[in-house]
CSV table of C-alpha atoms in Angstrom, one decimal:
chain,number,residue,atom,x,y,z
K,1,MET,CA,-67.6,-69.5,-79.0
K,2,VAL,CA,-70.3,-66.8,-79.4
K,3,ILE,CA,-71.9,-65.2,-76.3
K,4,PRO,CA,-75.5,-64.1,-77.2
K,5,THR,CA,-76.5,-61.0,-75.2
K,6,GLU,CA,-79.3,-58.5,-75.2
K,7,ARG,CA,-76.9,-56.0,-76.8
K,8,LEU,CA,-74.9,-58.0,-79.3
K,9,ASP,CA,-73.7,-61.6,-80.0
K,10,PHE,CA,-70.0,-61.4,-78.9
K,11,PRO,CA,-67.5,-63.8,-80.6
K,12,ALA,CA,-65.0,-64.9,-77.9
K,13,LEU,CA,-62.1,-67.3,-77.4
K,14,ALA,CA,-62.6,-69.7,-74.5
K,15,ALA,CA,-60.6,-72.5,-72.7
K,16,GLY,CA,-60.8,-74.5,-69.6
K,17,ASP,CA,-63.4,-75.5,-67.0
K,18,GLY,CA,-64.2,-74.0,-63.6
K,19,PRO,CA,-64.9,-70.5,-62.3
K,20,VAL,CA,-65.1,-68.1,-65.2
K,21,VAL,CA,-62.6,-65.3,-65.8
K,22,VAL,CA,-63.6,-62.8,-68.5
K,23,CYS,CA,-60.7,-61.1,-70.2
K,24,TRP,CA,-61.1,-57.9,-72.3
K,25,HIS,CA,-58.3,-56.8,-74.7
K,26,GLY,CA,-57.2,-53.4,-75.8
K,27,PHE,CA,-55.4,-51.6,-78.7
K,28,PRO,CA,-53.7,-52.6,-81.0
K,29,ASP,CA,-54.4,-56.1,-79.8
K,30,HIS,CA,-56.5,-59.3,-80.0
K,31,PRO,CA,-57.9,-61.7,-77.5
K,32,LEU,CA,-55.2,-64.2,-78.3
K,33,SER,CA,-52.7,-62.1,-76.4
K,34,PHE,CA,-54.3,-63.5,-73.2
K,35,ALA,CA,-53.3,-67.0,-74.3
K,36,PRO,CA,-50.2,-67.3,-72.1
K,37,LEU,CA,-52.1,-66.0,-69.1
K,38,ALA,CA,-55.1,-68.1,-69.9
K,39,GLU,CA,-53.0,-71.3,-70.1
K,40,ARG,CA,-51.8,-70.7,-66.5
K,41,LEU,CA,-55.3,-69.8,-65.2
K,42,VAL,CA,-56.8,-72.9,-66.9
K,43,ALA,CA,-54.1,-75.0,-65.3
K,44,ALA,CA,-55.2,-73.6,-61.9
K,45,GLY,CA,-58.8,-74.6,-62.5
K,46,HIS,CA,-60.4,-71.6,-64.2
K,47,ARG,CA,-62.4,-71.2,-67.4
K,48,VAL,CA,-61.1,-68.2,-69.4
K,49,ILE,CA,-63.3,-66.4,-71.9
K,50,ALA,CA,-61.8,-63.6,-73.9
K,51,PRO,CA,-64.4,-61.7,-76.1
K,52,PHE,CA,-63.6,-59.5,-79.0
K,53,LEU,CA,-64.4,-55.9,-78.4
K,54,ARG,CA,-67.5,-54.7,-80.3
K,55,GLY,CA,-66.5,-53.9,-83.8
K,56,HIS,CA,-63.3,-55.9,-83.6
K,57,HIS,CA,-64.4,-59.2,-85.2
K,58,PRO,CA,-65.6,-59.6,-88.8
K,59,THR,CA,-69.1,-60.5,-87.6
K,60,THR,CA,-69.4,-57.3,-85.6
K,61,PHE,CA,-67.5,-54.8,-87.8
K,62,ASP,CA,-70.8,-53.1,-88.7
K,63,GLN,CA,-72.0,-53.0,-85.1
K,64,LEU,CA,-70.2,-50.0,-83.7
K,65,PRO,CA,-72.6,-47.0,-84.0
K,66,PHE,CA,-71.3,-45.8,-80.6
K,67,ALA,CA,-67.7,-46.2,-79.4
K,68,ASP,CA,-67.5,-44.6,-76.0
K,69,GLY,CA,-66.3,-46.2,-72.8
K,70,LEU,CA,-69.9,-46.5,-71.5
K,71,THR,CA,-70.9,-48.5,-74.5
K,72,LEU,CA,-68.0,-51.0,-74.0
K,73,ALA,CA,-68.7,-51.2,-70.2
K,74,ALA,CA,-72.4,-51.9,-70.9
K,75,ASP,CA,-71.3,-54.7,-73.3
K,76,ALA,CA,-69.1,-56.2,-70.5
K,77,ALA,CA,-72.1,-56.1,-68.1
K,78,ALA,CA,-74.2,-57.8,-70.7
K,79,VAL,CA,-71.6,-60.5,-71.3
K,80,ASN,CA,-71.3,-61.3,-67.6
K,81,ALA,CA,-75.1,-61.5,-67.3
K,82,ALA,CA,-75.3,-63.8,-70.2
K,83,LEU,CA,-72.6,-66.1,-68.9
K,84,SER,CA,-73.8,-66.4,-65.3
K,85,PRO,CA,-76.4,-65.1,-62.8
K,86,ASP,CA,-73.5,-64.8,-60.3
K,87,PRO,CA,-70.8,-62.2,-60.3
K,88,LEU,CA,-67.7,-63.1,-62.4
K,89,ASP,CA,-64.0,-62.4,-62.2
K,90,VAL,CA,-62.9,-59.8,-64.8
K,91,ILE,CA,-59.4,-58.9,-66.2
K,92,GLY,CA,-59.0,-56.0,-68.5
K,93,HIS,CA,-55.9,-54.8,-70.4
K,94,ASP,CA,-55.4,-51.4,-72.0
K,95,ILE,CA,-58.8,-50.3,-73.3
K,96,GLY,CA,-60.1,-53.4,-71.5
K,97,ALA,CA,-58.8,-52.0,-68.2
K,98,GLY,CA,-61.2,-49.0,-68.7
K,99,ILE,CA,-63.9,-51.5,-69.5
K,100,ALA,CA,-63.3,-53.5,-66.3
K,101,GLY,CA,-63.0,-50.3,-64.1
K,102,ARG,CA,-66.2,-48.8,-65.4
K,103,LEU,CA,-68.0,-52.1,-65.2
K,104,ALA,CA,-67.1,-52.4,-61.5
K,105,ALA,CA,-68.1,-48.8,-60.9
K,106,ILE,CA,-71.5,-49.0,-62.5
K,107,TRP,CA,-72.5,-52.7,-62.1
K,108,PRO,CA,-70.5,-53.9,-59.1
K,109,GLU,CA,-73.1,-56.7,-58.6
K,110,ARG,CA,-71.9,-58.2,-61.9
K,111,VAL,CA,-68.2,-58.7,-60.8
K,112,ARG,CA,-66.5,-60.7,-58.1
K,113,ARG,CA,-62.8,-59.8,-58.4
K,114,VAL,CA,-61.3,-57.2,-60.9
K,115,ILE,CA,-57.8,-57.0,-62.3
K,116,THR,CA,-56.8,-54.2,-64.6
K,117,MET,CA,-53.5,-54.0,-66.5
K,118,SER,CA,-51.5,-51.2,-68.2
K,119,VAL,CA,-53.9,-48.3,-67.6
K,120,PRO,CA,-54.7,-46.5,-64.3
K,121,PRO,CA,-58.2,-46.7,-63.0
K,122,PRO,CA,-60.7,-44.4,-64.7
K,123,ALA,CA,-61.2,-42.3,-61.5
K,124,ALA,CA,-57.4,-41.6,-61.4
K,125,LEU,CA,-57.0,-40.5,-65.0
K,126,ARG,CA,-58.1,-36.9,-64.6
K,127,THR,CA,-54.5,-35.6,-64.4
K,128,ILE,CA,-52.7,-37.9,-66.8
K,129,PHE,CA,-52.8,-35.3,-69.5
K,130,ASP,CA,-51.1,-32.7,-67.3
K,131,ASP,CA,-47.7,-34.3,-67.9
K,132,PRO,CA,-46.2,-33.0,-71.2
K,133,ALA,CA,-44.0,-36.2,-71.5
K,134,GLN,CA,-47.2,-38.3,-71.3
K,135,GLN,CA,-48.8,-36.1,-73.9
K,136,GLN,CA,-45.9,-36.9,-76.2
K,137,ARG,CA,-46.3,-40.6,-75.5
K,138,PHE,CA,-49.9,-40.3,-76.5
K,139,PHE,CA,-49.0,-38.8,-79.9
K,140,TYR,CA,-51.1,-41.5,-81.6
K,141,LEU,CA,-54.2,-40.5,-79.7
K,142,TRP,CA,-54.0,-36.9,-81.1
K,143,MET,CA,-53.0,-38.2,-84.6
K,144,PHE,CA,-56.1,-40.5,-84.7
K,145,GLN,CA,-58.3,-37.4,-84.5
K,146,VAL,CA,-57.2,-36.2,-87.9
K,147,PRO,CA,-59.4,-37.6,-90.8
K,148,ARG,CA,-57.5,-39.3,-93.6
K,149,VAL,CA,-54.2,-38.7,-91.9
K,150,ALA,CA,-55.1,-41.3,-89.3
K,151,GLU,CA,-56.5,-43.8,-91.8
K,152,SER,CA,-53.3,-43.6,-93.8
K,153,LEU,CA,-50.9,-43.9,-90.8
K,154,LEU,CA,-52.6,-46.6,-88.9
K,155,ASN,CA,-50.6,-49.3,-90.7
K,156,ASP,CA,-48.1,-52.1,-90.1
K,157,THR,CA,-45.3,-49.6,-89.6
K,158,LEU,CA,-47.1,-47.9,-86.8
K,159,LEU,CA,-48.2,-51.2,-85.2
K,160,THR,CA,-44.5,-52.3,-85.1
K,161,TYR,CA,-43.4,-49.0,-83.6
K,162,LEU,CA,-46.1,-49.0,-80.9
K,163,TRP,CA,-45.5,-52.6,-79.8
K,164,ARG,CA,-41.7,-52.2,-79.8
K,165,THR,CA,-41.9,-48.9,-77.9
K,166,TRP,CA,-44.6,-50.0,-75.4
K,167,SER,CA,-43.0,-53.4,-74.7
K,168,PRO,CA,-39.3,-53.1,-75.5
K,169,GLY,CA,-38.1,-56.2,-77.3
K,170,LEU,CA,-41.6,-57.5,-78.1
K,171,GLU,CA,-42.6,-57.9,-81.7
K,172,VAL,CA,-46.1,-57.6,-83.0
K,173,PRO,CA,-47.7,-61.0,-83.1
K,174,ALA,CA,-48.8,-62.3,-86.5
K,175,TYR,CA,-52.4,-62.5,-85.3
K,176,VAL,CA,-52.4,-58.8,-84.5
K,177,ARG,CA,-50.8,-57.9,-87.9
K,178,ASN,CA,-53.4,-60.1,-89.7
K,179,ALA,CA,-56.3,-58.6,-87.8
K,180,TYR,CA,-55.2,-55.0,-88.4
K,181,ALA,CA,-54.7,-55.6,-92.1
K,182,ASP,CA,-58.4,-55.3,-92.4
K,183,PRO,CA,-59.5,-51.6,-93.1
K,184,ALA,CA,-62.8,-52.2,-91.2
K,185,LEU,CA,-60.9,-53.1,-88.0
K,186,ARG,CA,-58.6,-50.1,-88.4
K,187,SER,CA,-61.6,-47.8,-88.9
K,188,ASN,CA,-63.3,-49.1,-85.8
K,189,SER,CA,-60.1,-48.8,-83.7
K,190,LEU,CA,-60.0,-45.1,-84.7
K,191,LYS,CA,-63.6,-44.7,-83.6
K,192,LEU,CA,-62.7,-45.7,-80.1
K,193,TYR,CA,-60.2,-43.0,-79.9
K,194,ARG,CA,-62.3,-40.4,-81.6
K,195,ALA,CA,-65.1,-41.1,-79.1
K,196,ASN,CA,-62.8,-39.5,-76.5
K,197,PHE,CA,-63.7,-36.1,-78.0
K,198,ASP,CA,-66.6,-36.7,-80.4
K,199,ARG,CA,-69.8,-36.8,-78.5
K,200,THR,CA,-71.8,-38.0,-81.5
K,201,LEU,CA,-70.0,-41.3,-80.9
K,202,HIS,CA,-71.5,-41.5,-77.4
K,203,ASP,CA,-74.7,-43.5,-76.8
K,204,PRO,CA,-77.2,-40.9,-75.4
K,205,ALA,CA,-79.1,-43.7,-73.7
K,206,LEU,CA,-76.1,-44.4,-71.5
K,207,ALA,CA,-75.2,-40.8,-70.7
K,208,PRO,CA,-76.8,-40.8,-67.2
K,209,LEU,CA,-74.3,-43.4,-66.2
K,210,ALA,CA,-71.3,-41.1,-66.8
K,211,GLU,CA,-71.7,-39.6,-63.4
K,212,VAL,CA,-71.0,-43.0,-61.8
K,213,SER,CA,-68.6,-44.5,-64.3
K,214,GLU,CA,-65.6,-42.2,-63.5
K,215,ARG,CA,-65.9,-42.6,-59.7
K,216,PRO,CA,-63.9,-45.2,-57.8
K,217,ALA,CA,-65.5,-48.6,-58.1
K,218,PRO,CA,-67.0,-49.7,-54.7
K,219,ILE,CA,-65.1,-53.0,-54.8
K,220,PRO,CA,-61.3,-53.5,-54.4
K,221,MET,CA,-59.2,-53.9,-57.6
K,222,LEU,CA,-55.8,-55.2,-58.4
K,223,VAL,CA,-54.0,-52.8,-60.8
K,224,LEU,CA,-51.0,-54.1,-62.6
K,225,ALA,CA,-48.4,-52.0,-64.6
K,226,GLY,CA,-45.2,-52.9,-66.3
K,227,ALA,CA,-42.0,-51.3,-65.0
K,228,ASP,CA,-40.8,-50.8,-68.6
K,229,ASP,CA,-44.1,-49.7,-70.1
K,230,GLY,CA,-43.3,-47.2,-72.8
K,231,CYS,CA,-47.0,-46.1,-73.2
K,232,ILE,CA,-48.0,-45.2,-69.7
K,233,THR,CA,-45.1,-45.2,-67.4
K,234,PRO,CA,-45.1,-46.4,-63.7
K,235,ASP,CA,-45.1,-42.9,-62.3
K,236,SER,CA,-48.6,-42.4,-63.7
K,237,TYR,CA,-49.8,-44.8,-61.0
K,238,ALA,CA,-48.6,-42.6,-58.1
K,239,ASP,CA,-52.1,-41.3,-57.4
K,240,ALA,CA,-53.9,-44.5,-58.4
K,241,ALA,CA,-55.1,-45.0,-54.8
K,242,THR,CA,-57.4,-42.0,-55.2
K,243,GLY,CA,-59.4,-43.9,-57.8
K,244,LEU,CA,-59.6,-47.2,-55.9
K,245,ALA,CA,-61.7,-48.6,-53.1
K,246,PRO,CA,-60.0,-49.6,-49.8
K,247,GLY,CA,-58.4,-53.0,-50.1
K,248,SER,CA,-57.2,-52.3,-53.6
K,249,ARG,CA,-53.5,-52.8,-54.7
K,250,VAL,CA,-51.2,-51.4,-57.3
K,251,ASP,CA,-48.3,-53.7,-58.3
K,252,ILE,CA,-45.5,-52.7,-60.8
K,253,VAL,CA,-44.3,-55.8,-62.5
K,254,PRO,CA,-40.4,-55.8,-63.0
K,255,GLY,CA,-39.2,-56.5,-66.5
K,256,ALA,CA,-42.6,-56.0,-68.1
K,257,GLY,CA,-43.8,-53.5,-70.7
K,258,HIS,CA,-47.3,-52.5,-71.7
K,259,PHE,CA,-48.2,-56.0,-72.9
K,260,LEU,CA,-47.2,-57.5,-69.5
K,261,GLN,CA,-49.3,-60.6,-69.9
K,262,LEU,CA,-47.0,-61.5,-72.8
K,263,ASP,CA,-43.8,-60.1,-71.3
K,264,ARG,CA,-44.1,-61.8,-67.9
K,265,PRO,CA,-46.9,-64.3,-68.0
K,266,ASP,CA,-45.6,-66.3,-65.0
K,267,GLU,CA,-45.4,-63.3,-62.7
K,268,VAL,CA,-48.8,-61.9,-64.0
K,269,ALA,CA,-50.5,-65.2,-63.5
K,270,ALA,CA,-49.2,-65.6,-60.0
K,271,LEU,CA,-50.4,-62.2,-59.1
K,272,ALA,CA,-53.8,-62.8,-60.8
K,273,LEU,CA,-54.3,-66.2,-59.1
K,274,ASP,CA,-53.5,-64.8,-55.7
K,275,TRP,CA,-56.0,-62.0,-56.2
K,276,LEU,CA,-58.7,-64.2,-57.6
K,277,ARG,CA,-58.3,-66.5,-54.6
């Protein structure tokens, strides 16, 4: 399906009928990684819609002039508004977790229940770079800042390493390999990471929202992390409560890595359905 919004027409995967759950993916990933979770949510009576991030589908490759977190959060708000006049449930994984957290912080009227996976809430990320071991795990983030080096090293070998390291025992799905074979997608993925430091990739029209976006969202959130995550380890969530509203919860999923919706879909679906109820 395609979701027309005032900002962009967003290609999305969709299944089921019932209350809508919007799922936002991360890097290096694809909306199809939500399929096992979506199957279980659909069986429980939900409609699951998983949009492609701006710039991550062939029809939007040329629509990423800005790549900052506020741009992606504004996209999510526009998608929710286009899908329903009522607040919608939102699940975000990896980069999608930041999208969901900032959406809830800036536009809480657009969301009903929020679940984030594999990244602490934005308001609790201020100290994550204080840990040298975490800086080492984030080697790719620093490497992506180097022109030409990043473009040459963001390849199938790196994808394999990241997936196997982040979710031990998990192989890169063919749909991810096929998607990242396109140089345009790789270039746009790098843009998202370069926007962490390059202010020219920030939309100046959204700049006033930055003051709100990194504060705790005013609504409770369920934060899920994999016990075996090799990208952001469980100890990184020790202070997550400081970035969450009262009533929020942080659950560490045993036996799950970074891609916990693929590693442990039954457990993640059970936690998600309980929270959405």
